[in-house]
Structure formats: C-alpha cells, structure tokens
Tab-separated table of N, CA, C and O in Angstrom:
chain	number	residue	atom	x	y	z
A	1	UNK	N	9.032	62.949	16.449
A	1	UNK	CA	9.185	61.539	16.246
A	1	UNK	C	7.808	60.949	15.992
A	1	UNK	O	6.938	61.151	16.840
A	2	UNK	N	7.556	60.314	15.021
A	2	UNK	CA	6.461	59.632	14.960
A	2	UNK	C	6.578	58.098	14.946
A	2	UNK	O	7.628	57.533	14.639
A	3	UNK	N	5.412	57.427	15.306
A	3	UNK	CA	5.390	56.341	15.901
A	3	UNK	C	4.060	55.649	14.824
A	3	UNK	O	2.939	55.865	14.365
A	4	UNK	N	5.033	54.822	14.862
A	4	UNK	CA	4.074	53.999	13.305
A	4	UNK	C	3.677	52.384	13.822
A	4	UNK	O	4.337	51.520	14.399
A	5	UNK	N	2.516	52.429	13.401
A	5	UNK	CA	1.731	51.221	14.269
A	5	UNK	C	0.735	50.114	13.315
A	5	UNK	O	-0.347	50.383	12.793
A	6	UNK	N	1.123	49.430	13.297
A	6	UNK	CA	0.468	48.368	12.388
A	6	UNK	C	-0.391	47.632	12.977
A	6	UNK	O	0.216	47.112	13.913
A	7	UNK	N	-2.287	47.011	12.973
A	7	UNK	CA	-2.342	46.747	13.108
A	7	UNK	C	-2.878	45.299	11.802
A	7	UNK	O	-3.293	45.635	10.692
A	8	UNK	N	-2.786	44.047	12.127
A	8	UNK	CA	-3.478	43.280	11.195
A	8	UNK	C	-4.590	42.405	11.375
A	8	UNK	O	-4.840	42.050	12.527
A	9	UNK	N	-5.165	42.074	10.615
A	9	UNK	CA	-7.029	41.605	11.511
A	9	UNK	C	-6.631	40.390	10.536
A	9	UNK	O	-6.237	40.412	9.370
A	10	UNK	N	-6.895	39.215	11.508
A	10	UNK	CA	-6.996	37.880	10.771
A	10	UNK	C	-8.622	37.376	11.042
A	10	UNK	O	-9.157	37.202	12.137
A	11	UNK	N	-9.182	37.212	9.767
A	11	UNK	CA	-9.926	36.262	9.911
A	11	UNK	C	-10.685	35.550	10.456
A	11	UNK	O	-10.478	34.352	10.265
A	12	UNK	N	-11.589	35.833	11.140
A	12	UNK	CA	-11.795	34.450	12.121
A	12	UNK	C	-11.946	33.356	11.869
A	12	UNK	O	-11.788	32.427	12.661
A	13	UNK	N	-12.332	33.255	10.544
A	13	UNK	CA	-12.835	31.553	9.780
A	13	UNK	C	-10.902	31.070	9.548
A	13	UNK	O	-10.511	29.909	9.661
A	14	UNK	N	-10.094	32.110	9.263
A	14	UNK	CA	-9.045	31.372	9.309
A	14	UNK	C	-8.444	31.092	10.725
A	14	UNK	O	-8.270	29.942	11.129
A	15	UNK	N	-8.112	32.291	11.513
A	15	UNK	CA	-8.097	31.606	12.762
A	15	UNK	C	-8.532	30.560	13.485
A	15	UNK	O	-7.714	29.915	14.141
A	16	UNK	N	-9.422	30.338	13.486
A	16	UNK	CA	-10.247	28.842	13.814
A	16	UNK	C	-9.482	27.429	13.403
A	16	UNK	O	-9.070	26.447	14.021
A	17	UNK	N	-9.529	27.981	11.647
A	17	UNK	CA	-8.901	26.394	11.447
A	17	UNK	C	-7.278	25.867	11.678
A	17	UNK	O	-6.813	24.758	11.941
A	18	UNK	N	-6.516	27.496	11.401
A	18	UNK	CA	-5.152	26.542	12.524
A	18	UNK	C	-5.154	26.827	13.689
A	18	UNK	O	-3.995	26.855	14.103
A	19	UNK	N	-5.992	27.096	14.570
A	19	UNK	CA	-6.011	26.923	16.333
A	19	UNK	C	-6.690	25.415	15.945
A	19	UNK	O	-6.027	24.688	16.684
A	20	UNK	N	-7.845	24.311	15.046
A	20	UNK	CA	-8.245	22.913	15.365
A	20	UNK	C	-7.082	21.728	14.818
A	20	UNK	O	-6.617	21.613	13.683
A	21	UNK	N	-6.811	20.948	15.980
A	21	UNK	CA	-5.672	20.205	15.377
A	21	UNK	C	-6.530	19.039	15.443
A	21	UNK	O	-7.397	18.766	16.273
A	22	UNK	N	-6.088	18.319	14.299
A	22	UNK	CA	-6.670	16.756	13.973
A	22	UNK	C	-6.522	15.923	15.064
A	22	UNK	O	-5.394	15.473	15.261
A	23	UNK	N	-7.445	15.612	15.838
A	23	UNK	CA	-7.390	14.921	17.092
A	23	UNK	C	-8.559	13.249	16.241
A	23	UNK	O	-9.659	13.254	15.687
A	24	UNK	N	-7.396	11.895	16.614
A	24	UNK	CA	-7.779	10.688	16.733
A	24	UNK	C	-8.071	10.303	18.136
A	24	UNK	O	-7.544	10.856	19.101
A	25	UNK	N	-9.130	9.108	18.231
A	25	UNK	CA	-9.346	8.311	19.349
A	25	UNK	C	-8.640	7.212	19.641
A	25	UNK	O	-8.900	6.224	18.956
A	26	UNK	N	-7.759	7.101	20.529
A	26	UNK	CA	-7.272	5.659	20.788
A	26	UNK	C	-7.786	4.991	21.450
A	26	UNK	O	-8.202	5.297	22.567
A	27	UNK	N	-7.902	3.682	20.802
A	27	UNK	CA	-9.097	2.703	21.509
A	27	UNK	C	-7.738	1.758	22.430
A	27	UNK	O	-7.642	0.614	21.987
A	28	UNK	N	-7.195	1.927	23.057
A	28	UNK	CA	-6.304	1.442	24.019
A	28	UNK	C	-7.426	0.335	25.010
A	28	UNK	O	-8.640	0.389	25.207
A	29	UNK	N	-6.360	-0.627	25.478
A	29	UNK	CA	-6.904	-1.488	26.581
A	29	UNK	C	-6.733	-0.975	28.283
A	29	UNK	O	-5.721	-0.495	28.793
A	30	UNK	N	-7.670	-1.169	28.748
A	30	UNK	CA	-7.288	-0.260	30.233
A	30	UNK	C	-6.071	-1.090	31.024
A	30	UNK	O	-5.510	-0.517	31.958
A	31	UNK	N	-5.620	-2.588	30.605
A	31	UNK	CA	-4.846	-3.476	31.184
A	31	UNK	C	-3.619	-3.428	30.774
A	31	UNK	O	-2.946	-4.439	30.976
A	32	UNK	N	-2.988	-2.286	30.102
A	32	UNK	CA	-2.266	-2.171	28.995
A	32	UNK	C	-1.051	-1.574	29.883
A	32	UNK	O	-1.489	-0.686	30.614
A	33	UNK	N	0.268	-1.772	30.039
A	33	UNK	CA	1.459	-1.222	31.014
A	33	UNK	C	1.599	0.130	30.614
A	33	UNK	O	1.101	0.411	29.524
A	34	UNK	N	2.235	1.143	31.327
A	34	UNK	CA	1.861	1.924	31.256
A	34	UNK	C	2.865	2.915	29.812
A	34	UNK	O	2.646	3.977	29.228
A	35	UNK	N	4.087	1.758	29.717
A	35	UNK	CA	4.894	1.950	28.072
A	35	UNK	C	4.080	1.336	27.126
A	35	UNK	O	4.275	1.452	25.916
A	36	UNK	N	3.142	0.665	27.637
A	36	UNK	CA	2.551	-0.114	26.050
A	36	UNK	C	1.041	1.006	25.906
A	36	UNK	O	0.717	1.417	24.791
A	37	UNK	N	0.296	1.366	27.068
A	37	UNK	CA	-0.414	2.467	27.144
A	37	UNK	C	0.186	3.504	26.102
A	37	UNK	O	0.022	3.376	24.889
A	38	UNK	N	0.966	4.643	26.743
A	38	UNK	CA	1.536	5.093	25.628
A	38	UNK	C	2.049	4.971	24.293
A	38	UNK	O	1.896	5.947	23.558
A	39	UNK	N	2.639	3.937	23.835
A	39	UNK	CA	2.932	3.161	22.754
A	39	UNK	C	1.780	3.250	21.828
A	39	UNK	O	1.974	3.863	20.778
A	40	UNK	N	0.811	2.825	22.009
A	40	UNK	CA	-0.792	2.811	21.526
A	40	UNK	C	-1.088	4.037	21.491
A	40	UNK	O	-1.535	4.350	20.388
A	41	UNK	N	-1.019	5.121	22.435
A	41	UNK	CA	-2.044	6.010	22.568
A	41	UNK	C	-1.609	7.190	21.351
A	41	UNK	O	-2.269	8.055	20.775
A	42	UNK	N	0.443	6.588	21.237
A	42	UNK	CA	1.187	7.351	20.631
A	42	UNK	C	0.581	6.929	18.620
A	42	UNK	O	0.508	7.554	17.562
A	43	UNK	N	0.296	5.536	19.110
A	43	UNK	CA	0.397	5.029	17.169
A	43	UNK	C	-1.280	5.211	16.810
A	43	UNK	O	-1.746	5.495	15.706
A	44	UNK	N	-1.740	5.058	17.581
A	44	UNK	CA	-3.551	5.059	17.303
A	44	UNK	C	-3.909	6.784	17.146
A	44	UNK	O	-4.589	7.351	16.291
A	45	UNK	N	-3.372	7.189	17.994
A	45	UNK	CA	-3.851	9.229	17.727
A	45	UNK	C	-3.756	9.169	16.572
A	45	UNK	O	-4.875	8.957	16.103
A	46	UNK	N	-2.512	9.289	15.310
A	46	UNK	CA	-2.774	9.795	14.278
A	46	UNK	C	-3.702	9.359	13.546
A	46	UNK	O	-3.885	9.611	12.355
A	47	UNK	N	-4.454	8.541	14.391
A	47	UNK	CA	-5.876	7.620	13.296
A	47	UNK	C	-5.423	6.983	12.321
A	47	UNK	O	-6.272	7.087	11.435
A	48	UNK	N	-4.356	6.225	11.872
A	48	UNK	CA	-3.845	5.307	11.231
A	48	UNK	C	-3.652	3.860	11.454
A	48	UNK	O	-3.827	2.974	10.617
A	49	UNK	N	-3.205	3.698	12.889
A	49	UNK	CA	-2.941	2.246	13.196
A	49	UNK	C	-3.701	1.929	14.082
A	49	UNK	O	-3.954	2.861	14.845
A	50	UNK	N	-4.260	0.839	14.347
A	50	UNK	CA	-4.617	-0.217	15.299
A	50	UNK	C	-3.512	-0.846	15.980
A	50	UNK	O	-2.743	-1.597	15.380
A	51	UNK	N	-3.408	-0.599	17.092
A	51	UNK	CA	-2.124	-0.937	18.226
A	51	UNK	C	-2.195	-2.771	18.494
A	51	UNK	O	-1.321	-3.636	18.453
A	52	UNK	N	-3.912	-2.822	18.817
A	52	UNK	CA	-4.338	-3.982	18.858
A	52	UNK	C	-3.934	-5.001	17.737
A	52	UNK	O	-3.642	-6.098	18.212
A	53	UNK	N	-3.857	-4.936	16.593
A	53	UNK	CA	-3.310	-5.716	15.579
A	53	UNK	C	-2.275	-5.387	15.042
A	53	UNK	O	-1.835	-6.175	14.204
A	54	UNK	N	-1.628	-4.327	15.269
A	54	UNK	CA	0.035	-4.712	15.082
A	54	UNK	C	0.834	-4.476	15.985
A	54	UNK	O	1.901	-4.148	15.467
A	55	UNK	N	0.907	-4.463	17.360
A	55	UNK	CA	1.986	-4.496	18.472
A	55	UNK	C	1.750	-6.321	18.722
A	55	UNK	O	2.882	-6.785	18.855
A	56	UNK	N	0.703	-7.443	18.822
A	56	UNK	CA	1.394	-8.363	19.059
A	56	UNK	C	1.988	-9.047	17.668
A	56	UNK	O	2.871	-9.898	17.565
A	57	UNK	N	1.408	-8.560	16.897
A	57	UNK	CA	2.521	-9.193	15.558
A	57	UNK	C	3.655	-8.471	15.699
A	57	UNK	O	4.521	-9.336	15.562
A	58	UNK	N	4.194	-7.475	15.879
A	58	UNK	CA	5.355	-7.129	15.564
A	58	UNK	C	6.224	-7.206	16.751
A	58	UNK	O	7.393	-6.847	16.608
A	59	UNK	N	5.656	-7.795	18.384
A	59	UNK	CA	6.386	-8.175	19.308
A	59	UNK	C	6.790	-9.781	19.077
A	59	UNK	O	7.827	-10.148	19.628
A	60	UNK	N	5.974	-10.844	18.231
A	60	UNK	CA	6.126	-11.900	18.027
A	60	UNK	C	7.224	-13.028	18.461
A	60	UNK	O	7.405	-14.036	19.143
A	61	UNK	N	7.979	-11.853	17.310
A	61	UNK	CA	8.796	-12.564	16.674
A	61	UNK	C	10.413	-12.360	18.305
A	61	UNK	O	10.894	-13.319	18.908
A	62	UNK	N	10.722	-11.157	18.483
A	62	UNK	CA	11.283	-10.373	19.289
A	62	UNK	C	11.277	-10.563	20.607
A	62	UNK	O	12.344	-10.581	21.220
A	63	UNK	N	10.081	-10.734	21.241
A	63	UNK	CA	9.313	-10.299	22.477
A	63	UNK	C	8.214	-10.883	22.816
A	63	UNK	O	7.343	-10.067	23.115
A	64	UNK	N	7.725	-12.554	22.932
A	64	UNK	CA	6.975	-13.013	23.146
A	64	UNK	C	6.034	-12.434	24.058
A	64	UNK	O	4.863	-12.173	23.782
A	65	UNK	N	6.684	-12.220	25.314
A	65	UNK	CA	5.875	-12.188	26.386
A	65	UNK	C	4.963	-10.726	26.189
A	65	UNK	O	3.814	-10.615	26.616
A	66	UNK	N	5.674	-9.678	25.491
A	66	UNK	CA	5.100	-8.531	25.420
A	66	UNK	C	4.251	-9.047	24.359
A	66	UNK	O	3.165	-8.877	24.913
A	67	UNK	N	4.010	-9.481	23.396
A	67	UNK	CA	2.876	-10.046	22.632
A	67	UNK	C	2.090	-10.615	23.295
A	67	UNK	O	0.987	-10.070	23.327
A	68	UNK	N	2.198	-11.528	23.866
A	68	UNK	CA	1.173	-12.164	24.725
A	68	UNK	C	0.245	-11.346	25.731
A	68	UNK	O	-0.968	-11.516	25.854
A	69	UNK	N	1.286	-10.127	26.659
A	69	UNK	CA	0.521	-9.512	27.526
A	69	UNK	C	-0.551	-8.632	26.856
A	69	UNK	O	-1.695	-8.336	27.197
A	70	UNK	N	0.373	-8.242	25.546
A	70	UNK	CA	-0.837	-6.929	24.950
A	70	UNK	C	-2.102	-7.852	24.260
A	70	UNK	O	-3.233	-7.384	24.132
A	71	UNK	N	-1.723	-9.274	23.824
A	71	UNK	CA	-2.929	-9.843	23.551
A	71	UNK	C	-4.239	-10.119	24.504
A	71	UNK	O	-5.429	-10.150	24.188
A	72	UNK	N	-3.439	-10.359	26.125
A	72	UNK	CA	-4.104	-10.883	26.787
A	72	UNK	C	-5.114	-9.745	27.550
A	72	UNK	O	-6.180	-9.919	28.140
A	73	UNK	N	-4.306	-8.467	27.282
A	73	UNK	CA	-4.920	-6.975	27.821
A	73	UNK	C	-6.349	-6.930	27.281
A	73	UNK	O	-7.457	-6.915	27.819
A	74	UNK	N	-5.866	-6.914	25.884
A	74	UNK	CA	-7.246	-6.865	24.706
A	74	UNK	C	-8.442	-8.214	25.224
A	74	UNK	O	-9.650	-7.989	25.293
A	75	UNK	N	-8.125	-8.920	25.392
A	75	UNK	CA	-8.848	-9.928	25.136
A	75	UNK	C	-9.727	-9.734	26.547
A	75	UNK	O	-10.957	-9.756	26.608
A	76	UNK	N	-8.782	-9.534	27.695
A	76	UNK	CA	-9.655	-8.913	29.178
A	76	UNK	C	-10.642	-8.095	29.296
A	76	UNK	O	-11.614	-8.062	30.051
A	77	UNK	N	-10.134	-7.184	28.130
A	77	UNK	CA	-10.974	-5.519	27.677
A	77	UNK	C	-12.268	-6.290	27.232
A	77	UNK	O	-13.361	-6.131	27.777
A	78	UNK	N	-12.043	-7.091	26.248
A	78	UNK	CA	-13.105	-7.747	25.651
A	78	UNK	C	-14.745	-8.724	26.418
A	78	UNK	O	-15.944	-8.713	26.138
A	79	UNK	N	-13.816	-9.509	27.534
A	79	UNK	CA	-14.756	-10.075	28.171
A	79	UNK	C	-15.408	-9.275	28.975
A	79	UNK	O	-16.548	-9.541	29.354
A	80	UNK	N	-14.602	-7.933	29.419
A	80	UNK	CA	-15.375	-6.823	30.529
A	80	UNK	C	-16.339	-6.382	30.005
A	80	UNK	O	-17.356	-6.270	30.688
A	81	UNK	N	-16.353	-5.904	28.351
A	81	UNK	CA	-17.381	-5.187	27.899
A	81	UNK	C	-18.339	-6.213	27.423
A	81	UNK	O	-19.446	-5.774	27.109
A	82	UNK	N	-18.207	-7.078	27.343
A	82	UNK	CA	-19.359	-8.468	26.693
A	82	UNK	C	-20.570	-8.372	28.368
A	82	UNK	O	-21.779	-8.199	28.522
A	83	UNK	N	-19.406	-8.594	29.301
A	83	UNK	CA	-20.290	-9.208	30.519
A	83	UNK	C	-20.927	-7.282	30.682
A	83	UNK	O	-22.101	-7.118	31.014
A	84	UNK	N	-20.165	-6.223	30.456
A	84	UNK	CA	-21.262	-5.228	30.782
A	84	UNK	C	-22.328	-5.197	29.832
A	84	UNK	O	-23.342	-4.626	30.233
A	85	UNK	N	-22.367	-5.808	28.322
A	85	UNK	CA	-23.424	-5.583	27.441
A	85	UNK	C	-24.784	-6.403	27.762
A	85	UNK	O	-25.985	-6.149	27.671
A	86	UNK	N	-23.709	-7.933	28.346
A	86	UNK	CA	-25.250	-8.824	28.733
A	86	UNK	C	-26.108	-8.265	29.814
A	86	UNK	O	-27.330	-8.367	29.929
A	87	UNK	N	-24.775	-7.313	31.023
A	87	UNK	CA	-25.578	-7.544	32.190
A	87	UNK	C	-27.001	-6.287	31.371
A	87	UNK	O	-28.215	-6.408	31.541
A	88	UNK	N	-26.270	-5.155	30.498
A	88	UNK	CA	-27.474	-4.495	30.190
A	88	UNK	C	-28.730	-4.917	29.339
A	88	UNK	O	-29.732	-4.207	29.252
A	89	UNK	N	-28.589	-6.100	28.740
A	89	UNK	CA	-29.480	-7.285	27.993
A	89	UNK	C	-30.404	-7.297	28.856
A	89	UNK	O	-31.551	-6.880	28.695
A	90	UNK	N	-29.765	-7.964	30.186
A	90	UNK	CA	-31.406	-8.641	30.993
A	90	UNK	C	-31.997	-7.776	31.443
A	90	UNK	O	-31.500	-6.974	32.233
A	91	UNK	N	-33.244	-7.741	31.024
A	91	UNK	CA	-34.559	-6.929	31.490
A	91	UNK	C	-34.732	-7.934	33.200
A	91	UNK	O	-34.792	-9.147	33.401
A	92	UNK	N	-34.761	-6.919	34.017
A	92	UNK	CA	-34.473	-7.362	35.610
A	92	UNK	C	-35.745	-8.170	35.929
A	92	UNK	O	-36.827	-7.862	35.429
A	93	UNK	N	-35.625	-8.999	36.600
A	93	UNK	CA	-37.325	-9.306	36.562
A	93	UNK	C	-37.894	-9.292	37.951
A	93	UNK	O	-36.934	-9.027	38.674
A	94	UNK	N	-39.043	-9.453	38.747
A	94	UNK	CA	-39.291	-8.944	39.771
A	94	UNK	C	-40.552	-9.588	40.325
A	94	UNK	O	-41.562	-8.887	40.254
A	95	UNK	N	-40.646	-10.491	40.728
A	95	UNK	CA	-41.930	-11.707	41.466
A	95	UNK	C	-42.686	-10.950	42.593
A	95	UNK	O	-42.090	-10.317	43.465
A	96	UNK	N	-43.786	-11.039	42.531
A	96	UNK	CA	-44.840	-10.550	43.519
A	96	UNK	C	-45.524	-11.686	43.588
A	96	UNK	O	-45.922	-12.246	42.566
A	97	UNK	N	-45.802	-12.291	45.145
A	97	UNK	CA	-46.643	-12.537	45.774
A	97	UNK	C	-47.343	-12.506	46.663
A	97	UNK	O	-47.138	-11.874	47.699
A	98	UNK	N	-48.439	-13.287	46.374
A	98	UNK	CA	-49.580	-12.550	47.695
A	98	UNK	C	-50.441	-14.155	48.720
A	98	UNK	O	-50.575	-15.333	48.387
A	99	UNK	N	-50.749	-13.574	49.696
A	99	UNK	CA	-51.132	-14.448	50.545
A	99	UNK	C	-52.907	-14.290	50.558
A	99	UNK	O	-53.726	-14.701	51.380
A	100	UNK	N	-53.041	-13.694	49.578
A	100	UNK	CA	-54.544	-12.793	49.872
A	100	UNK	C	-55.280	-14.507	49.761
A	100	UNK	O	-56.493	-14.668	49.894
C-alpha cells in the first residue's frame, strides 16, 4: 500500500495579505449608550460613515430624543477634549519669593 502525501507551500507575501483585514477607526463618543456605541462602532469601522453626522439626521425625523442624546454625547466629547487641550496650553507658572 502506498501512501501518497501532498505537501503545498504558500507564499508568505501571499499569506500575509489574506491573514490583514482592512481595519477602520471609529471615532465614537465615550457618552454614547451602549446600542448607539455599537451602532457607530458598527457604521464607522468600514471607514465610510461618520456616525456623528448621520445618526442625528437620520434619528430626526423618527426619534427626537435619540438625536438629541447622540448630539449631546458629541458635543460633551467635544468640550472634554477642548478643556484637556487648554489645560495642556498653559505653561504652569511658579512665583518665588524671598525675604533676603
């Protein structure tokens, strides 16, 4: 009986490229529920949509309040990172005096 054995050698430059899958960043709000979290994290990955400008237009009309919250998420996100940019603005300042 003989025993017949195949082996096949792939590539490594091809291996590589279908083991890398197209990975997007979702710029999600951290205030965001945790269905509208996903919702975003689901439409922003493929690197196509901005969640931020079309989930409260397209809750508008439908779903006020969910428009409003995802506006108001963003807009929270917004003032957090302003007040962390200023606080890194001010150069700290530091008074010495002397009695000499």
């Amino acid at each position: 009986m003989k025993l017949i054995s195949t082996v096949v050698f792939i590539p490594a430059i091809a291996l590589s490229a279908i083991s890398i899958p197209h990975n997007a960043i979702a710029e999600c709000a951290s205030q965001l529920t945790p269905d509208d979290m996903h919702e975003c994290i689901m439409m922003e990955g493929n690197g196509e949509i901005s969640y931020r400008e079309w989930a409260p237009e397209f809750y508008m009309e439908f779903h006020p309040e969910k428009s409003a919250a995802i506006k108001a998420a963003y807009e929270a996100e917004d003032r957090k990172a302003a007040q962390k940019e200023e606080a890194t603005e001010k150069p700290s300042s530091m008074t010495i005096s002397s009695t000499h």
